[in-house]
CSV table of C-alpha atoms in Angstrom, one decimal:
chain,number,residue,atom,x,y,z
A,5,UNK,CA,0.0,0.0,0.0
A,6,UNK,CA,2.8,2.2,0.9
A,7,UNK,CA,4.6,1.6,-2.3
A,8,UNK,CA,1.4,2.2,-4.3
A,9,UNK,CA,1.0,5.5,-2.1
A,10,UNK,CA,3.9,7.2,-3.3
A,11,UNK,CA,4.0,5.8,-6.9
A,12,UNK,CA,0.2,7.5,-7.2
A,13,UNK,CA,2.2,10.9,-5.9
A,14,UNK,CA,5.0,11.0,-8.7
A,15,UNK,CA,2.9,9.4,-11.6
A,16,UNK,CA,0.5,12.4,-10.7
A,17,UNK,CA,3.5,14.7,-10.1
A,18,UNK,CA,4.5,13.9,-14.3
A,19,UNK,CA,1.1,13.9,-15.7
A,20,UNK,CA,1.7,18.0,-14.4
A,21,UNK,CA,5.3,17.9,-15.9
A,22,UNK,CA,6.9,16.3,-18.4
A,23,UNK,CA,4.5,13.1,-18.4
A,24,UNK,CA,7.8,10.9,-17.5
A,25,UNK,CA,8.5,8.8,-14.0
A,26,UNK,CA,11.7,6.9,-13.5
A,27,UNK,CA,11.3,4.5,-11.1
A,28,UNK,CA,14.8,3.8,-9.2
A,29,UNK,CA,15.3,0.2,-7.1
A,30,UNK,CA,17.9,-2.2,-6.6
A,31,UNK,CA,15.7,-5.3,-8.4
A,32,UNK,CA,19.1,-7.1,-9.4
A,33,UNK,CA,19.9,-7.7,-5.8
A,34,UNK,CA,17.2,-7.0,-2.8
A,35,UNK,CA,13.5,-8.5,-2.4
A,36,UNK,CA,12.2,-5.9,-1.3
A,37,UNK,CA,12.9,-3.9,-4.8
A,38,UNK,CA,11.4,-7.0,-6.8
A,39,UNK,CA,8.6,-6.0,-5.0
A,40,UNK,CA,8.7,-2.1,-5.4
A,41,UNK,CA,9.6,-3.0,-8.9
A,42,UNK,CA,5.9,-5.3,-9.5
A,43,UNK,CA,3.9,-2.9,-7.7
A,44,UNK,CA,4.8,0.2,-9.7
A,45,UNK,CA,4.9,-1.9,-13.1
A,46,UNK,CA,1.1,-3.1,-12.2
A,47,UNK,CA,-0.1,0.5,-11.1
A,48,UNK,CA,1.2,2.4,-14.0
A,49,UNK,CA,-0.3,-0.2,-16.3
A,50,UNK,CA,-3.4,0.0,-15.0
A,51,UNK,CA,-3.9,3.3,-14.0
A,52,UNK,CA,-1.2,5.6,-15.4
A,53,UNK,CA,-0.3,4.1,-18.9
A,54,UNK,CA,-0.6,7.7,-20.2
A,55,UNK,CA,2.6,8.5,-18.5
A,56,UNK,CA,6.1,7.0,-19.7
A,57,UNK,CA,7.6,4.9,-17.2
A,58,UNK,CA,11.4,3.3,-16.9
A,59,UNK,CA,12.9,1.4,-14.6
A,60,UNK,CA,16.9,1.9,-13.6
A,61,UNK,CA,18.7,0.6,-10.8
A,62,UNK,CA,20.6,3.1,-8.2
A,63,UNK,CA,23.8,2.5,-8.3
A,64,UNK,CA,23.7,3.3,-12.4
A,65,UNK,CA,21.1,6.2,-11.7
A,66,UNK,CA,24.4,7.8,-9.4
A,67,UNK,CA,25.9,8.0,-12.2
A,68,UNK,CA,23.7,9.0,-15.1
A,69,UNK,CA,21.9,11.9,-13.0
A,70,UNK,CA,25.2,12.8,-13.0
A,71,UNK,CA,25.8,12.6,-17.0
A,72,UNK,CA,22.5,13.9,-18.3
A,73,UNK,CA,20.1,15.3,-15.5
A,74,UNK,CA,17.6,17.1,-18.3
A,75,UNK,CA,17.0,13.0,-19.0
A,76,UNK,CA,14.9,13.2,-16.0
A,77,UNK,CA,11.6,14.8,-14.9
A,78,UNK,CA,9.8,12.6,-12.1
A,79,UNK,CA,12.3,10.1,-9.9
A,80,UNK,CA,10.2,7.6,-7.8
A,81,UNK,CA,12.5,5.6,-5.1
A,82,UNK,CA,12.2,4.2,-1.8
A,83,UNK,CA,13.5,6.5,1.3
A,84,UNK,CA,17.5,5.3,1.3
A,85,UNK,CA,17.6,5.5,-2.2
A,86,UNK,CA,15.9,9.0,-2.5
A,87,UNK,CA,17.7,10.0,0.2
A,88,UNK,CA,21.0,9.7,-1.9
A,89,UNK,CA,20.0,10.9,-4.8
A,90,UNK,CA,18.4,13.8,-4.1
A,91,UNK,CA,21.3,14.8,-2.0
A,92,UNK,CA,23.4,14.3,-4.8
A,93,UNK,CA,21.0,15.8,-7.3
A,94,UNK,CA,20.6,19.2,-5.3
A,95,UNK,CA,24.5,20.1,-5.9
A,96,UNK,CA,23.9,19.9,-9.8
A,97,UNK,CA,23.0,23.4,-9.5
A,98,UNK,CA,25.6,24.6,-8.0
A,99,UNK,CA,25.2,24.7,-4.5
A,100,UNK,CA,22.6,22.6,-1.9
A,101,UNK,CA,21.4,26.1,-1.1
A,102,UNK,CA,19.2,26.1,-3.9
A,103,UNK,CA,17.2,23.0,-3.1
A,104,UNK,CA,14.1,22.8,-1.9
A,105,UNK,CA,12.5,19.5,-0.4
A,106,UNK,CA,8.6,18.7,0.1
A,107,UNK,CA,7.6,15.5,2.1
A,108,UNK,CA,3.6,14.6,1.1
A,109,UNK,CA,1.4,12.8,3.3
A,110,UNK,CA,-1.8,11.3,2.6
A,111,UNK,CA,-3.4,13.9,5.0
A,112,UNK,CA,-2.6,17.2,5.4
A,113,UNK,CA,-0.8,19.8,3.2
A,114,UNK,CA,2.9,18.3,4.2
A,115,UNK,CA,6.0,19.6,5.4
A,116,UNK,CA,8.3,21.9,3.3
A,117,UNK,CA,11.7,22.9,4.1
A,118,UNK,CA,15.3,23.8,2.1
A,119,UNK,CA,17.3,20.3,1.8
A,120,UNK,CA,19.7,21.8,3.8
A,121,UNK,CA,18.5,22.5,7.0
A,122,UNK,CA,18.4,24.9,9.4
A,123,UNK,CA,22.8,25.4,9.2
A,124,UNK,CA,22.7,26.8,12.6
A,125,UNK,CA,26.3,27.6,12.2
A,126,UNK,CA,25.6,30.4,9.9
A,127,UNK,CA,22.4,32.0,11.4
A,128,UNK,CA,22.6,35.7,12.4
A,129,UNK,CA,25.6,36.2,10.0
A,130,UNK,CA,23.6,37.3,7.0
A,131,UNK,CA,25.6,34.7,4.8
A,132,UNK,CA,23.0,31.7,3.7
A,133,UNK,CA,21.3,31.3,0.7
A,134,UNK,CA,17.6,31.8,0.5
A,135,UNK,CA,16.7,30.6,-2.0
A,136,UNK,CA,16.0,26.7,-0.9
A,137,UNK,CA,13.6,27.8,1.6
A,138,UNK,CA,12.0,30.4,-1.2
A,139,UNK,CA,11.5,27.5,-3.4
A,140,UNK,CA,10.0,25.4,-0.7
A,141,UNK,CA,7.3,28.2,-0.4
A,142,UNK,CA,6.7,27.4,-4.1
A,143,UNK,CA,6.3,23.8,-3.2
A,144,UNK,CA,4.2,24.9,-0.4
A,145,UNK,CA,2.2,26.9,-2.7
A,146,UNK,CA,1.9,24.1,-5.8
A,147,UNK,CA,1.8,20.7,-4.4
A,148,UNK,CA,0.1,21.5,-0.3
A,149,UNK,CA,-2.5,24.5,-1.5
A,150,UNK,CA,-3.0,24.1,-5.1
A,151,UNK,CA,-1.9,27.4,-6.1
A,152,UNK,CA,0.1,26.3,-9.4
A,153,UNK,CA,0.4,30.1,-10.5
A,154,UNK,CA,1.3,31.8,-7.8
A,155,UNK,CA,3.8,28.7,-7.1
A,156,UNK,CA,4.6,29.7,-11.6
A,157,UNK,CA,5.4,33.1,-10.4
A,158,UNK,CA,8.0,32.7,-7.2
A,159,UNK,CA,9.9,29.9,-9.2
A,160,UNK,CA,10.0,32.3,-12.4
A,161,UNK,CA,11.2,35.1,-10.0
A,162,UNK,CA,14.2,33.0,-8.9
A,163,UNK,CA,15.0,32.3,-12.3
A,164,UNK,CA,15.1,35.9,-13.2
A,165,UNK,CA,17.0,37.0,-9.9
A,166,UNK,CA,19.8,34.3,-10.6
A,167,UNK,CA,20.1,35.3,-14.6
A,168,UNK,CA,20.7,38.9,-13.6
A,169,UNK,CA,23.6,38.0,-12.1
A,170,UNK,CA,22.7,38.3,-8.1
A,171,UNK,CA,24.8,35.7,-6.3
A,172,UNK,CA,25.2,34.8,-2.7
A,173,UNK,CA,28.4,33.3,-1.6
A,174,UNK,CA,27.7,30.0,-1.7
A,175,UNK,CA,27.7,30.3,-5.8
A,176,UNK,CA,30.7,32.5,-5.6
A,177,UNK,CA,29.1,35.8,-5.1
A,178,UNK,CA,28.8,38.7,-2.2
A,179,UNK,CA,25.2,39.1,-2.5
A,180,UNK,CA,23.9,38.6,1.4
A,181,UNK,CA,21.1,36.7,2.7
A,182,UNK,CA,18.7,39.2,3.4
A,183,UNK,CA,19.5,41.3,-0.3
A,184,UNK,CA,18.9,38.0,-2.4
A,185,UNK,CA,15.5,37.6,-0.6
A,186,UNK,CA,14.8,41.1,-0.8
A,187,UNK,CA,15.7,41.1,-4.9
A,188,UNK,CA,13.7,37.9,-5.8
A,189,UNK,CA,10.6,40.0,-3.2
A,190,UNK,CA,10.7,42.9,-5.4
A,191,UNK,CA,11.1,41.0,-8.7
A,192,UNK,CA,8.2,39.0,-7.8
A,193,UNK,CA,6.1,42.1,-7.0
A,194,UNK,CA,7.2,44.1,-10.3
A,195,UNK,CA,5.6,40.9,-12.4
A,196,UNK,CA,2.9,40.6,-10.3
A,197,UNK,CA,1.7,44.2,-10.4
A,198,UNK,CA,2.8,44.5,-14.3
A,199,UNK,CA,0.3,41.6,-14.7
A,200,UNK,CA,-2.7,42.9,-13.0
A,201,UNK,CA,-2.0,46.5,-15.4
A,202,UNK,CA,-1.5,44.5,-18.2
A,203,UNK,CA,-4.9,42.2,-17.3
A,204,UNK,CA,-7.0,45.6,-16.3
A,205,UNK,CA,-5.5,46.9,-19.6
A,206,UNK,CA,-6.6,44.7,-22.1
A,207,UNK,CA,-9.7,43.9,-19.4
């Protein structure tokens, strides 16, 4: 049940993306992914078939996520494994700063946090990067209250912050904590207030 659980989460997570789920286990060698492996073969074909579905096994998944990351959209894997590879995944961008994390229950809207923690050994010196736990308000927003636009609009304000230029030191810049949060803020409210003119506009 709990396999089926979170397969239903990430074949429902692609059908919103790129319509693609790789499903990562270690079939070759434990039981308990033979299993894993059954149940998410018999779920996606005969519930999800509209969504492409691979199998790979983790120790060559280190390595390709490694290779060619824009071959993935959806990874599905049990706790250990996930564990692993999203730690090694959220570096691909430069810096584990960046990542956000979202754990889904069943009930509830979940729990949303950067990957990184809390880093107590930086707080009160202005030096973190915000933008894993800005993100996770985007996860917060898309996947706990079904707000896919406004979740649209944080993420696209990141993007734009980061292709200015603006860099905190953790991705080699001087940028501090509270003037990265401060510059994706204000981007975000320039769009947002340029799209209600524009809407009232043409209105």
């Amino acid at each position: 049940a709990e396999i089926e659980r979170v397969a239903r989460t990430a074949f429902a997570a692609a059908r919103a993306r790129e319509g693609k789920v790789t499903s990562v286990d270690k079939a070759n060698v434990l039981e308990t992914s033979r299993l894993w492996r059954d149940v998410v073969t018999k779920l996606h074909a005969n519930e999800y078939s509209d969504v492409r579905l691979e199998h790979a096994l983790v120790d060559s998944m280190a390595m390709q996520l490694i290779r060619q990351p824009r071959a993935y959209d959806v990874i599905l894997t049990e706790n250990m494994f996930g564990d692993i590879l999203s730690d090694e995944a959220s570096v691909l961008g430069g810096s584990i700063g960046l990542a956000p994390s979202a754990s889904l229950g069943a009930e509830g809207p979940g729990l949303f946090e950067p990957v990184h923690g809390s880093a107590p050994d930086l707080a009160g010196r202005d030096k973190c990067n915000p933008i894993g736990a800005i993100l996770s308000a985007a996860l917060l927003l898309r996947y706990g209250l079904r707000l896919t636009e406004e979740a649209n609009a944080v993420e696209a304000a990141v993007e734009r912050v980061i292709n200015s230029g603006a860099r905190t030191a953790d991705l080699g810049g001087t940028i501090g904590c509270q003037a990265m949060a401060e510059r994706i803020a204000d981007d975000l409210l320039r769009a947002v207030s340029h799209s209600h003119h524009v809407q009232m506009h043409w209105g």
